[in-house]
Amino acid sequence: MENIDTAIAAAIENYHELNAAVVDELVEEPSPLEFMQFVSRNRPFVVRKAASDWDALKHWDAQYLRRVMGSEPVQVAVTPRGNADAVVEDENGQPLFVQPHETPEPFNEFLDYVHQDTQCPPEQQNGRNVKYAQTRTSISPPSPIHLFDDLPENDNLREEYYSLLPDIPESIPFARLALEKEPDAINLWIGNERSVTALHKDNYENIYVQIRGQKHFVLLSPVEMPCVNEQLLEQARYVPEQESGKLVIERSEGGETLPFATWDPDEPGERTTPFSHLAKPLKATLEEGDMLYLPAMWYHKVSQTAGEEGFACAVNAWYDMEFAGGFWTANSFLRDVMGAASKVVKYPALQMSDER
Amino acid sequence: MENIDTAIAAAIENYHELNAAVVDELVEEPSPLEFMQFVSRNRPFVVRKAASDWDALKHWDAQYLRRVMGSEPVQVAVTPRGNADAVVEDENGQPLFVQPHETPEPFNEFLDYVHQDTQCPPEQQNGRNVKYAQTRTSISPPSPIHLFDDLPENDNLREEYYSLLPDIPESIPFARLALEKEPDAINLWIGNERSVTALHKDNYENIYVQIRGQKHFVLLSPVEMPCVNEQLLEQARYVPEQESGKLVIERSEGGETLPFATWDPDEPGERTTPFSHLAKPLKATLEEGDMLYLPAMWYHKVSQTAGEEGFACAVNAWYDMEFAGGFWTANSFLRDVMGAASKVVKYPALQMSDER
Ligand SMILES: O=C(O)CCC(=O)C(=O)O
Ligand SMILES: O=C(O)CCC(=O)C(=O)O
């Protein structure tokens, strides 16, 4: 090995040699043991039509949701361009991590808005805010120790969407039996194609089920971390201007920062690292009733297409990942080496006696 | 991260924070799912008395073995100090990887020799060769690709010890069901306390069962690779001198080399790397009937104590490890970074603008 960069590139290439750049498709839900084999390999899969029997799949049209949820207030993420929890450059081109404006709205009004928005011809969408009923994505903190005592604050399907919970099976048996735990959070996502979830990772095993419309996942394995150009970004938030209500970016007062992927697999030539070209993103589109196992620490960018009813809707369960064993450590090590490499002055390879 | 060494040390420390430095003990054989959970975490366990029902455990005394095996020729590893496949320094202090003198012997003569050897008072052992009926340990080649088409050449229990095979269960159901394969090799090991297997790793999931006597395992996780001082050693072999029969070291003609651990957890101050002091070896002693799951890529040093019958005897099964997923890649990356770090000229940390 000439140097650290060569080692990093070799790891990404080695991973691709040993793993196909496709998402496995299963014809039925895996057994707990089969699921554990995928968890062990940290590899995603899709089960087509896994949720065919779910009441959610049978019933969740606009009329039903309106009836059950009525004007119950739900938390809505509002952004100018469907970019909640995403990287936005400020006036000086400096990338910021910008959270959406979060505001409670009566559910039926929110659904009307999304519906109208979906009908609205693109040329009229300009200036129209985008709304997404979403669960704030969990952002991996630097140390797992920190995680043990704080559950994700979201878990919206067991809270504000509680009335819809009976339409979801009480548990996903293969996941419960294999992971030997209940999900830390069960989330509902309602939006349309104007909302895109930026590339990020979560420290959860994720079972994601599409109910209405489609979801389009772009996936990168944890080994591809060096490709995604994670940077410590200053945190900011969209806030409505007093008079116009127009959303403007406000930086966090304390100047808090957060490590976040700044490379976008759909703009592969922008904000690159020397390793971005080695990424081999996997793609999977979920149709109504399809289930995705999205393994812990995989980067995912998620976009969507509204269904017949004018919205896209999905449900997912987050199970705390396993920190014991070597997986978490291996990912931290890759991050640390990447961090160290970026600060090392690179010299040409020296002719030295080879000690190993 | 100041530099690569800090990242390597942090990985080892992080692993120890997340994993206890003890081998789990199970009260009974795991289910296939429970086994897969251990495989997934790449963590060892012991099941006490798991093999109580095995015919081998009931029958394998010296008399029985002599009767079944008679004077069938078996391959015996002969060394001056019980150091088969071990590091030996040449006259100039240069470490070599030395293989034993391998020679076929009638089984009953071999067993007599081991038995006498065990009785022999230590002061009379000097100059007396050590014999071990062992299976050459598999040495991890640098690339898994290479492995796919060559099975280990040993597998002695299905070959020379075939007559003893019926005393072993046809398969270990939890392992077969979880790994969905049959073992690549099933091995028998017969020796006494004069034989020690040097610290090394294998690219196999290993189910190891003690039948007679005791085995003492010292284990290091794959993350502790930087502690074990792997070096490219010249290969050599013990050969008997023409006249005296005395074993002398002969280097391989082609000067072949092999990467091998040169640090010994029982001599922690010798042949160290800057990371050796961070190792936390796990210890496990197997009594008759106990089973050890030794996960793939774990370093193990193995010593033994003869039982009442004057020998120690064990059986193990090697299952090909999983190369897909990120585990193999993570280990290769650690090795490559370690290799790169050892050739990098270290400069004091520079004050540079922090890019990440
Ligand atoms: O559905 C989305 O928009 C994002 C989903 C996601 O990030 C997750 O489930 O972790
Ligand atoms: O029993 C021994 O001496 C060594 C065992 C070993 O190295 C193995 O099973 O891989």
XYZ file of C-alpha atoms and ligand atoms in Angstrom:
732
model
C 0.000 0.000 0.000
C 1.500 3.258 -1.087
C -0.541 5.347 1.276
C -3.795 5.803 3.075
C -5.713 6.990 0.015
C -4.821 3.784 -1.766
C -6.080 1.791 1.210
C -9.368 3.711 1.245
C -9.882 3.218 -2.491
C -8.984 -0.463 -2.180
C -11.616 -0.948 0.536
C -14.364 0.496 -1.642
C -13.261 -1.547 -4.652
C -12.882 -4.693 -2.570
C -16.419 -4.264 -1.259
C -17.769 -3.952 -4.785
C -15.872 -7.037 -5.912
C -17.475 -9.063 -3.142
C -20.982 -7.596 -3.372
C -23.271 -7.143 -6.348
C -24.520 -3.605 -6.993
C -28.162 -4.701 -6.861
C -30.718 -4.987 -4.108
C -31.786 -8.602 -3.567
C -35.465 -9.323 -4.184
C -37.216 -11.911 -2.035
C -40.459 -13.569 -3.082
C -41.777 -13.598 0.480
C -40.893 -12.292 3.920
C -37.711 -13.910 5.216
C -37.694 -16.195 8.241
C -36.063 -14.669 11.327
C -32.932 -16.686 10.503
C -32.870 -15.529 6.867
C -33.362 -11.974 8.060
C -30.473 -12.353 10.502
C -28.278 -13.531 7.609
C -29.013 -10.261 5.801
C -28.451 -8.240 8.980
C -25.179 -10.078 9.454
C -24.064 -9.173 5.936
C -25.535 -5.678 6.384
C -27.188 -6.009 2.958
C -30.573 -4.631 1.894
C -33.442 -6.537 0.296
C -36.886 -5.831 -1.092
C -39.922 -8.059 -0.593
C -42.489 -7.290 -3.260
C -46.085 -7.122 -2.038
C -45.101 -8.082 1.513
C -47.780 -5.807 2.955
C -50.660 -6.931 0.697
C -52.670 -8.024 3.711
C -52.144 -4.922 5.781
C -55.290 -2.938 6.528
C -53.308 0.172 5.728
C -52.818 -1.061 2.188
C -56.493 -1.879 1.809
C -57.952 1.259 3.338
C -55.646 4.246 3.205
C -57.230 6.419 0.540
C -57.680 10.164 1.092
C -61.261 9.756 2.245
C -60.408 7.132 4.865
C -57.453 9.064 6.239
C -59.548 12.240 6.467
C -62.258 10.369 8.286
C -59.948 8.736 10.825
C -57.593 11.660 11.385
C -60.024 14.561 10.840
C -58.561 17.846 11.983
C -56.156 16.288 14.492
C -53.042 18.430 14.526
C -49.974 16.824 12.960
C -46.422 18.097 12.699
C -45.625 19.292 9.168
C -42.213 20.077 7.705
C -42.402 23.121 5.459
C -39.646 24.058 3.021
C -39.391 26.198 -0.106
C -38.131 23.359 -2.305
C -38.989 20.087 -0.581
C -35.576 20.083 1.051
C -36.140 19.188 4.680
C -32.963 18.242 6.592
C -30.812 19.004 3.598
C -27.675 20.826 2.553
C -28.284 24.379 1.327
C -25.565 26.826 0.360
C -25.683 30.273 1.898
C -25.014 33.526 -0.038
C -21.279 32.817 0.109
C -21.575 29.272 -1.160
C -20.957 27.832 2.294
C -22.983 24.646 2.795
C -25.357 24.624 5.782
C -27.473 21.819 7.213
C -30.965 23.283 7.091
C -33.919 21.877 8.974
C -37.476 22.568 7.828
C -39.897 24.951 9.408
C -41.925 22.648 11.632
C -45.470 23.560 12.397
C -48.600 21.740 13.538
C -51.512 21.695 11.082
C -54.915 20.060 11.112
C -54.436 16.775 9.263
C -57.216 17.340 6.708
C -55.847 20.753 5.743
C -52.377 19.303 5.355
C -53.690 16.515 3.116
C -55.652 19.015 0.992
C -52.501 21.044 0.525
C -50.454 18.051 -0.593
C -53.236 16.979 -2.927
C -53.531 20.415 -4.548
C -49.790 20.632 -4.767
C -49.643 17.354 -6.666
C -52.233 18.642 -9.188
C -50.506 21.999 -9.540
C -48.649 22.279 -12.887
C -44.896 22.706 -12.374
C -44.829 26.236 -13.804
C -47.190 27.343 -11.027
C -45.286 25.663 -8.239
C -42.718 28.404 -8.051
C -42.930 30.192 -4.722
C -45.299 27.591 -3.347
C -43.935 25.925 -0.220
C -43.612 22.159 0.008
C -45.140 20.232 2.900
C -44.078 16.812 4.133
C -45.479 14.945 7.109
C -42.206 13.341 8.011
C -40.273 12.038 10.874
C -37.100 13.869 11.523
C -34.383 11.533 10.362
C -32.071 10.412 13.103
C -28.614 11.787 12.639
C -25.848 9.463 13.804
C -24.009 11.081 16.668
C -20.287 10.447 16.858
C -20.488 8.000 19.755
C -22.899 5.150 20.385
C -22.509 5.534 24.123
C -24.500 8.701 23.827
C -27.291 6.811 22.105
C -28.095 4.249 24.696
C -30.219 6.548 26.777
C -32.047 8.644 24.231
C -34.697 7.232 21.992
C -35.578 9.050 18.818
C -37.948 11.864 19.637
C -40.196 11.183 16.636
C -42.095 7.869 16.544
C -45.089 9.676 15.079
C -47.278 6.649 14.309
C -47.500 5.786 17.989
C -48.194 9.406 18.855
C -49.947 11.903 16.598
C -51.106 9.263 14.091
C -52.166 6.889 16.844
C -55.662 6.486 15.307
C -54.055 4.900 12.244
C -51.895 2.477 14.211
C -54.491 -0.359 14.231
C -54.123 -0.583 10.424
C -50.510 -1.671 10.826
C -49.599 -5.141 12.131
C -48.638 -5.130 15.770
C -45.148 -6.215 14.893
C -43.046 -7.484 12.036
C -42.448 -10.977 13.401
C -39.272 -11.826 11.484
C -37.617 -8.611 12.652
C -38.820 -8.859 16.241
C -37.669 -12.463 16.558
C -34.306 -11.906 14.895
C -33.414 -8.630 16.591
C -35.130 -9.575 19.850
C -36.551 -6.139 20.365
C -39.467 -3.918 19.494
C -38.895 -0.927 17.234
C -37.652 2.245 18.860
C -39.864 4.213 16.484
C -42.648 3.604 13.993
C -43.036 6.433 11.526
C -45.505 7.609 8.936
C -44.435 9.649 5.912
C -46.939 11.563 3.739
C -45.892 13.836 0.898
C -45.521 14.118 -2.848
C -42.787 14.243 -5.472
C -41.763 17.754 -4.509
C -40.203 16.376 -1.289
C -36.862 14.647 -1.411
C -34.991 13.273 1.589
C -31.306 14.094 1.217
C -28.593 11.444 1.425
C -27.970 10.516 5.051
C -27.519 7.499 7.307
C -29.244 6.321 10.491
C -27.989 4.043 13.239
C -31.097 1.894 12.963
C -32.108 -1.260 11.194
C -34.988 0.005 9.079
C -38.008 -1.888 7.744
C -39.704 0.432 5.272
C -43.114 -0.288 3.701
C -44.710 1.686 0.896
C -48.482 2.143 1.247
C -49.433 4.670 -1.458
C -47.467 5.962 -4.450
C -43.846 5.036 -4.963
C -40.569 5.602 -3.152
C -37.276 5.713 -5.005
C -34.271 4.787 -2.893
C -30.657 5.412 -3.808
C -28.437 3.420 -1.446
C -24.754 3.444 -0.573
C -23.060 0.985 1.755
C -21.246 2.192 4.894
C -17.935 1.378 3.202
C -18.724 4.150 0.699
C -18.541 6.780 3.421
C -15.383 8.252 1.844
C -17.431 8.947 -1.322
C -20.146 11.070 0.280
C -17.982 13.929 1.530
C -19.255 14.163 5.069
C -18.537 17.595 6.452
C -19.195 19.346 9.705
C -21.971 21.723 8.674
C -23.330 24.636 10.600
C -26.944 24.016 11.566
C -29.749 26.265 10.379
C -33.512 26.213 10.028
C -36.149 27.661 7.727
C -38.265 30.228 9.528
C -41.169 32.247 8.092
C -40.500 35.956 7.745
C -42.747 38.024 9.977
C -44.666 39.880 7.280
C -44.428 37.880 4.066
C -44.399 34.430 5.646
C -41.635 33.653 3.149
C -39.214 31.018 4.458
C -35.717 32.274 5.137
C -32.712 30.499 6.548
C -31.753 31.267 10.142
C -28.494 29.931 11.518
C -28.467 28.241 14.909
C -27.501 30.717 17.611
C -24.808 28.606 19.163
C -23.194 27.827 15.810
C -23.796 24.103 16.388
C -22.401 21.818 13.728
C -23.328 18.358 12.505
C -21.493 15.904 10.256
C -23.520 15.429 7.092
C -23.041 14.001 3.593
C -22.620 16.792 1.069
C -22.170 14.650 -2.049
C -25.349 13.892 -3.990
C -25.391 10.665 -6.039
C -27.667 12.452 -8.534
C -25.085 15.188 -9.080
C -22.009 12.967 -9.018
C -19.650 15.638 -10.335
C -20.390 18.189 -7.598
C -18.851 18.397 -4.088
C -16.778 15.294 -4.731
C -14.047 13.640 -2.731
C -11.192 11.751 -4.434
C -13.335 8.643 -3.844
C -16.781 9.737 -5.035
C -16.252 8.225 -8.483
C -15.844 4.803 -6.845
C -19.397 4.823 -5.446
C -21.842 2.350 -6.955
C -25.246 3.472 -5.734
C -27.924 0.766 -5.581
C -31.410 1.713 -6.686
C -34.749 0.360 -5.565
C -38.241 1.620 -6.240
C -40.960 0.522 -3.836
C -44.463 0.112 -5.234
C -47.555 -0.051 -3.052
C -47.198 -2.956 -0.612
C -43.455 -3.451 -1.132
C -41.094 -3.723 1.834
C -37.431 -2.669 1.997
C -34.897 -3.751 4.571
C -32.524 -0.810 4.784
C -29.571 -1.929 6.911
C -28.091 0.245 9.642
C -25.558 2.869 8.562
C -26.433 2.682 4.860
C -26.657 6.056 3.179
C -30.024 6.632 1.552
C -31.490 9.348 -0.608
C -35.248 9.053 -0.985
C -37.613 10.587 -3.512
C -41.216 9.774 -4.209
C -44.095 9.757 -6.662
C -47.650 10.414 -5.541
C -50.198 7.671 -6.139
C -53.679 7.997 -7.652
C -54.932 9.734 -4.545
C -52.474 12.599 -4.927
C -50.022 11.675 -2.213
C -47.321 9.158 -1.360
C -47.475 7.432 1.985
C -45.149 5.022 3.729
C -44.593 3.488 7.135
C -41.333 2.384 8.637
C -39.959 0.833 11.810
C -36.562 1.650 13.263
C -34.854 -1.007 15.373
C -31.842 -0.036 17.413
C -28.733 -1.420 15.719
C -26.169 -3.718 17.344
C -23.187 -1.792 18.671
C -21.382 -4.847 20.012
C -19.201 -6.828 17.650
C -16.950 -5.008 15.191
C -19.351 -3.273 12.794
C -19.738 0.039 14.583
C -16.018 0.108 15.295
C -15.167 -0.589 11.645
C -17.310 2.322 10.493
C -15.828 4.677 13.071
C -12.361 3.602 12.028
C -13.067 4.346 8.374
C -14.377 7.773 9.339
C -11.339 8.459 11.527
C -8.877 7.351 8.833
C -10.698 9.516 6.302
C -10.482 12.411 8.754
C -6.824 11.817 9.461
C -5.979 11.420 5.766
C -7.486 14.778 4.948
C -5.089 16.470 7.345
C -1.951 14.608 6.404
C 0.454 16.359 4.078
C 0.916 13.932 1.215
C 4.451 13.175 0.160
C 5.422 11.026 -2.784
C 5.890 7.369 -1.831
C 9.277 6.969 -0.224
C 11.634 4.115 -0.901
C 11.946 2.593 2.549
C 12.781 -0.825 3.816
C 9.512 -2.703 3.879
C 8.903 -3.752 7.450
C 5.986 -6.033 6.785
C -7.827 12.668 14.709
C -4.253 13.710 14.821
C -3.046 10.916 12.622
C -3.451 7.353 11.537
C -1.921 5.831 14.655
C -4.491 7.618 16.766
C -7.247 6.220 14.556
C -5.886 2.685 14.901
C -5.626 2.967 18.673
C -9.131 4.453 18.851
C -10.552 1.505 16.912
C -9.091 -1.014 19.346
C -10.248 0.987 22.356
C -13.681 1.543 20.856
C -14.061 -2.191 20.296
C -13.199 -2.913 23.910
C -15.658 -0.289 25.148
C -18.441 -1.973 23.213
C -17.478 -5.597 23.927
C -16.716 -7.331 27.189
C -13.344 -9.069 27.440
C -14.952 -12.419 28.296
C -16.185 -15.354 26.267
C -19.951 -15.812 26.639
C -21.044 -19.119 28.159
C -24.259 -20.740 26.951
C -26.100 -23.365 28.964
C -27.093 -25.297 25.848
C -26.438 -25.314 22.131
C -27.828 -22.179 20.495
C -30.697 -22.305 18.018
C -29.661 -21.557 14.414
C -30.978 -18.015 14.896
C -29.074 -17.502 18.149
C -25.961 -18.857 16.466
C -26.440 -16.427 13.570
C -26.643 -13.578 16.071
C -23.193 -14.555 17.367
C -21.856 -14.966 13.831
C -23.255 -11.545 13.002
C -21.455 -9.975 15.959
C -18.396 -12.137 15.221
C -18.213 -13.047 18.917
C -17.129 -16.380 20.425
C -19.035 -18.497 22.930
C -18.541 -21.706 24.873
C -21.227 -24.325 25.469
C -20.269 -26.471 28.444
C -20.882 -30.191 28.023
C -22.447 -29.705 24.579
C -20.941 -32.983 23.369
C -21.958 -35.130 26.359
C -23.957 -37.431 24.073
C -21.309 -37.881 21.437
C -20.022 -41.409 21.038
C -16.558 -39.923 20.793
C -16.914 -38.570 24.311
C -18.150 -41.903 25.612
C -15.650 -44.166 23.888
C -12.412 -42.460 22.980
C -9.974 -43.895 25.477
C -6.537 -45.144 24.365
C -7.700 -48.731 24.124
C -10.680 -47.904 21.894
C -8.681 -45.659 19.590
C -5.983 -48.321 19.242
C -8.563 -50.928 18.420
C -10.362 -48.845 15.779
C -7.322 -47.233 14.199
C -4.770 -50.027 14.711
C -1.642 -49.422 12.688
C -3.346 -47.258 10.064
C -0.819 -44.639 8.942
C -1.588 -41.099 10.084
C 0.201 -37.862 9.342
C 2.238 -36.671 12.318
C 3.811 -33.247 12.837
C 7.210 -33.574 14.476
C 9.044 -30.654 16.040
C 11.819 -30.227 18.582
C 9.745 -28.077 20.949
C 6.092 -28.631 20.079
C 6.211 -25.625 17.787
C 4.480 -26.671 14.571
C 3.614 -23.767 12.247
C 5.304 -21.283 14.493
C 7.743 -18.406 14.470
C 11.346 -19.412 15.118
C 14.308 -17.056 15.005
C 17.286 -18.097 12.916
C 20.948 -17.709 14.016
C 20.771 -13.991 13.176
C 17.583 -13.383 15.125
C 15.528 -13.171 11.952
C 12.056 -14.621 12.509
C 11.038 -17.467 10.183
C 7.719 -19.249 9.784
C 8.653 -22.863 10.397
C 6.465 -25.806 9.496
C 6.860 -29.158 11.229
C 8.478 -32.221 9.797
C 5.482 -34.160 8.528
C 5.698 -37.891 8.407
C 3.239 -40.794 8.329
C 3.310 -43.143 11.311
C 1.232 -46.145 12.337
C -1.482 -44.729 14.619
C -0.779 -47.046 17.562
C 2.939 -46.191 17.552
C 2.113 -42.499 17.439
C -0.279 -42.825 20.386
C 2.313 -44.802 22.383
C 4.829 -42.043 21.763
C 2.476 -39.312 22.970
C 1.539 -41.364 25.992
C 5.182 -42.004 26.985
C 5.967 -38.367 26.336
C 3.250 -37.263 28.735
C 4.665 -39.554 31.469
C 8.218 -38.436 30.805
C 9.505 -36.098 33.547
C 10.347 -32.647 32.181
C 14.084 -32.972 32.855
C 14.207 -35.969 30.523
C 12.231 -34.320 27.718
C 15.204 -32.369 26.494
C 16.181 -33.549 23.031
C 13.023 -35.603 22.713
C 10.921 -34.536 19.726
C 7.280 -33.560 20.134
C 4.580 -35.213 18.049
C 1.160 -33.776 17.276
C -1.486 -35.349 15.067
C -2.773 -32.035 13.794
C -4.349 -30.477 10.853
C -2.254 -27.866 9.211
C -3.900 -24.576 10.174
C -5.236 -22.677 7.240
C -3.321 -19.490 6.668
C -5.434 -16.639 5.373
C -4.309 -15.744 1.877
C -4.394 -12.070 1.000
C -7.443 -12.328 -1.246
C -10.673 -14.243 -0.737
C -11.113 -14.632 -4.484
C -8.298 -17.090 -4.391
C -10.118 -19.126 -1.793
C -13.294 -19.886 -3.584
C -11.878 -22.741 -5.529
C -9.525 -24.424 -3.136
C -10.721 -26.326 -0.137
C -8.339 -26.877 2.743
C -6.123 -29.828 1.978
C -6.434 -31.307 5.457
C -9.898 -32.503 6.575
C -8.255 -35.461 8.311
C -11.331 -36.872 10.080
C -12.991 -37.615 6.758
C -9.776 -39.115 5.412
C -7.121 -40.851 7.506
C -9.289 -41.041 10.641
C -12.330 -42.129 8.658
C -12.893 -45.126 10.976
C -13.527 -42.725 13.852
C -15.979 -40.559 11.933
C -19.088 -42.535 13.012
C -18.431 -41.442 16.616
C -19.044 -37.825 15.641
C -22.555 -36.525 14.836
C -23.196 -36.288 11.130
C -23.549 -32.556 11.395
C -23.879 -29.782 13.927
C -27.445 -28.801 13.143
C -27.407 -25.218 14.438
C -24.329 -24.437 12.365
C -25.523 -26.199 9.230
C -28.910 -24.474 9.337
C -27.527 -21.035 10.093
C -24.596 -21.089 7.683
C -26.463 -23.169 5.099
C -23.449 -25.271 4.304
C -21.540 -28.344 5.341
C -18.081 -27.911 6.839
C -15.178 -27.589 4.429
C -13.099 -29.665 6.824
C -13.530 -31.789 9.933
C -10.317 -32.228 11.876
C -8.972 -34.344 14.667
C -6.183 -33.139 16.960
C -4.220 -35.511 19.234
C -1.261 -34.408 21.319
C -0.126 -33.400 24.791
C 0.965 -30.298 26.686
C 4.282 -30.152 24.880
C 2.494 -28.979 21.706
C 1.313 -25.396 21.415
C -0.397 -23.890 18.379
C 1.006 -20.409 17.788
C -1.218 -17.346 17.486
C -2.822 -17.238 14.043
C -6.159 -16.652 12.348
C -8.231 -18.682 9.882
C -10.845 -17.559 7.387
C -13.304 -20.115 8.736
C -16.114 -20.185 11.230
C -14.845 -22.817 13.648
C -16.815 -25.141 15.928
C -14.274 -26.742 18.236
C -15.118 -29.620 20.633
C -12.842 -31.008 23.303
C -12.999 -34.810 23.701
C -10.109 -35.690 26.037
C -7.935 -33.487 28.210
C -8.203 -29.710 28.092
C -7.565 -26.989 25.545
C -6.602 -23.487 26.591
C -7.516 -20.813 24.079
C -6.207 -17.268 24.066
C -8.328 -15.190 21.680
C -7.962 -11.787 20.051
C -10.601 -10.121 17.897
C -9.865 -9.176 14.273
C -9.800 -5.500 15.310
C -6.707 -6.324 17.383
C -4.717 -7.132 14.260
C -2.496 -4.068 14.801
C -1.439 -5.601 18.154
C -0.136 -8.906 16.805
C 2.680 -7.576 14.632
C 1.955 -9.505 11.463
C 5.073 -9.699 9.360
C 5.977 -11.256 6.063
C 8.076 -14.178 7.204
C 10.283 -16.396 5.129
C 8.954 -19.939 5.109
C 10.982 -22.848 6.430
C 10.489 -26.399 7.613
C 12.000 -28.804 10.108
C 13.796 -31.661 8.356
C 15.637 -34.576 9.982
C 19.399 -34.514 9.472
C 20.626 -37.456 7.435
C 22.725 -39.155 10.100
C 21.510 -38.007 13.502
C 17.829 -37.642 12.609
C 17.993 -34.383 14.552
C 15.515 -31.800 13.270
C 17.083 -28.773 11.644
C 15.482 -25.786 9.963
C 15.574 -25.664 6.170
C 14.436 -22.500 4.388
C 12.094 -22.805 1.440
C 14.018 -22.857 -1.815
C 11.997 -20.133 -3.484
C 12.243 -17.837 -0.477
C 8.431 -17.815 -0.203
C 7.013 -15.561 2.441
C 3.830 -15.591 4.454
C 2.191 -12.939 6.647
C 2.128 -14.232 10.224
C 1.564 -12.858 13.728
C 4.880 -12.497 15.533
C 3.560 -11.091 18.822
C 2.784 -13.651 21.512
C 0.116 -12.738 24.087
C 2.050 -14.808 26.645
C 5.184 -12.721 26.081
C 3.470 -9.353 25.772
C 6.657 -7.319 26.007
C 8.421 -9.027 23.095
C 8.078 -8.212 19.374
C 5.522 -5.512 20.087
C 3.891 -2.938 17.872
C 2.854 0.475 19.244
C -0.580 -1.111 19.726
C 0.234 -4.430 21.433
C -0.397 -3.001 24.893
C -4.007 -2.277 23.850
C -4.811 -5.966 23.292
C -7.214 -7.599 25.733
C -6.882 -11.329 25.100
C -9.907 -13.442 26.010
C -9.248 -16.786 27.647
C -11.279 -19.951 27.554
C -10.419 -23.448 28.741
C -12.385 -26.313 27.234
C -12.991 -29.366 29.402
C -14.051 -32.726 28.014
C -17.341 -32.274 26.141
C -17.173 -28.480 25.909
C -17.734 -26.684 22.616
C -16.229 -23.387 21.474
C -17.485 -21.198 18.644
C -14.350 -19.504 17.371
C -15.464 -16.826 14.908
C -13.753 -16.293 11.564
C -10.615 -14.145 11.562
C -10.118 -14.274 15.339
C -6.529 -14.797 16.383
C -6.094 -17.852 18.561
C -3.211 -19.387 20.456
C -3.957 -22.879 21.689
C -2.251 -24.979 24.331
C -3.405 -28.191 25.943
C -3.304 -30.520 28.925
C -3.415 -34.286 28.502
C -6.295 -36.125 30.137
C -6.184 -39.258 32.269
C -5.338 -41.375 29.245
C -2.139 -39.448 28.573
C -3.267 -37.393 25.581
C -5.496 -34.493 24.658
C -7.909 -34.934 21.801
C -10.292 -32.554 20.068
C -12.424 -32.368 16.960
C -13.366 -29.280 15.018
C -15.344 -28.275 11.951
C -14.395 -25.400 9.661
C -17.167 -23.670 7.765
C -16.256 -21.305 4.974
C -16.779 -17.740 6.166
C -18.978 -15.134 4.475
C -16.981 -12.860 2.194
C -19.981 -10.795 1.081
C -21.042 -7.879 3.241
C -18.452 -5.590 4.767
C -16.597 -7.788 7.275
C -13.840 -9.096 5.024
C -13.395 -5.650 3.539
C -13.147 -4.030 6.981
C -10.393 -6.440 8.005
C -8.469 -5.909 4.786
C -8.781 -2.168 5.234
C -7.365 -2.318 8.753
C -4.455 -4.404 7.476
C -3.842 -1.988 4.594
C -3.963 1.075 6.832
C -1.588 -0.632 9.258
C 0.702 -1.429 6.324
C 0.521 2.094 4.963
C 1.080 3.649 8.383
C 4.261 1.670 8.900
C 5.737 3.196 5.750
C 4.575 6.745 6.262
C 7.139 9.183 7.563
C 5.530 10.690 10.634
C 5.585 14.434 10.960
C 4.302 16.316 13.979
C 0.629 17.253 13.628
C 0.421 20.304 11.402
C -1.859 23.204 12.076
C -3.988 23.176 8.947
C -7.444 24.379 8.164
C -9.734 21.540 9.172
C -11.587 20.478 6.068
C -14.045 18.153 7.732
O -39.173 8.351 3.210
C -38.345 9.270 3.294
O -38.515 10.375 2.739
C -37.084 9.080 4.066
C -37.033 7.782 4.806
C -35.845 7.690 5.693
O -34.918 8.455 5.638
C -35.780 6.594 6.694
O -36.716 5.797 6.761
O -34.771 6.547 7.428
O -6.108 -27.327 18.619
C -5.112 -26.713 18.185
O -3.956 -26.983 18.546
C -5.281 -25.608 17.208
C -6.687 -25.457 16.728
C -6.805 -24.456 15.640
O -5.926 -23.696 15.348
C -8.057 -24.384 14.861
O -8.989 -25.153 15.147
O -8.120 -23.521 13.948
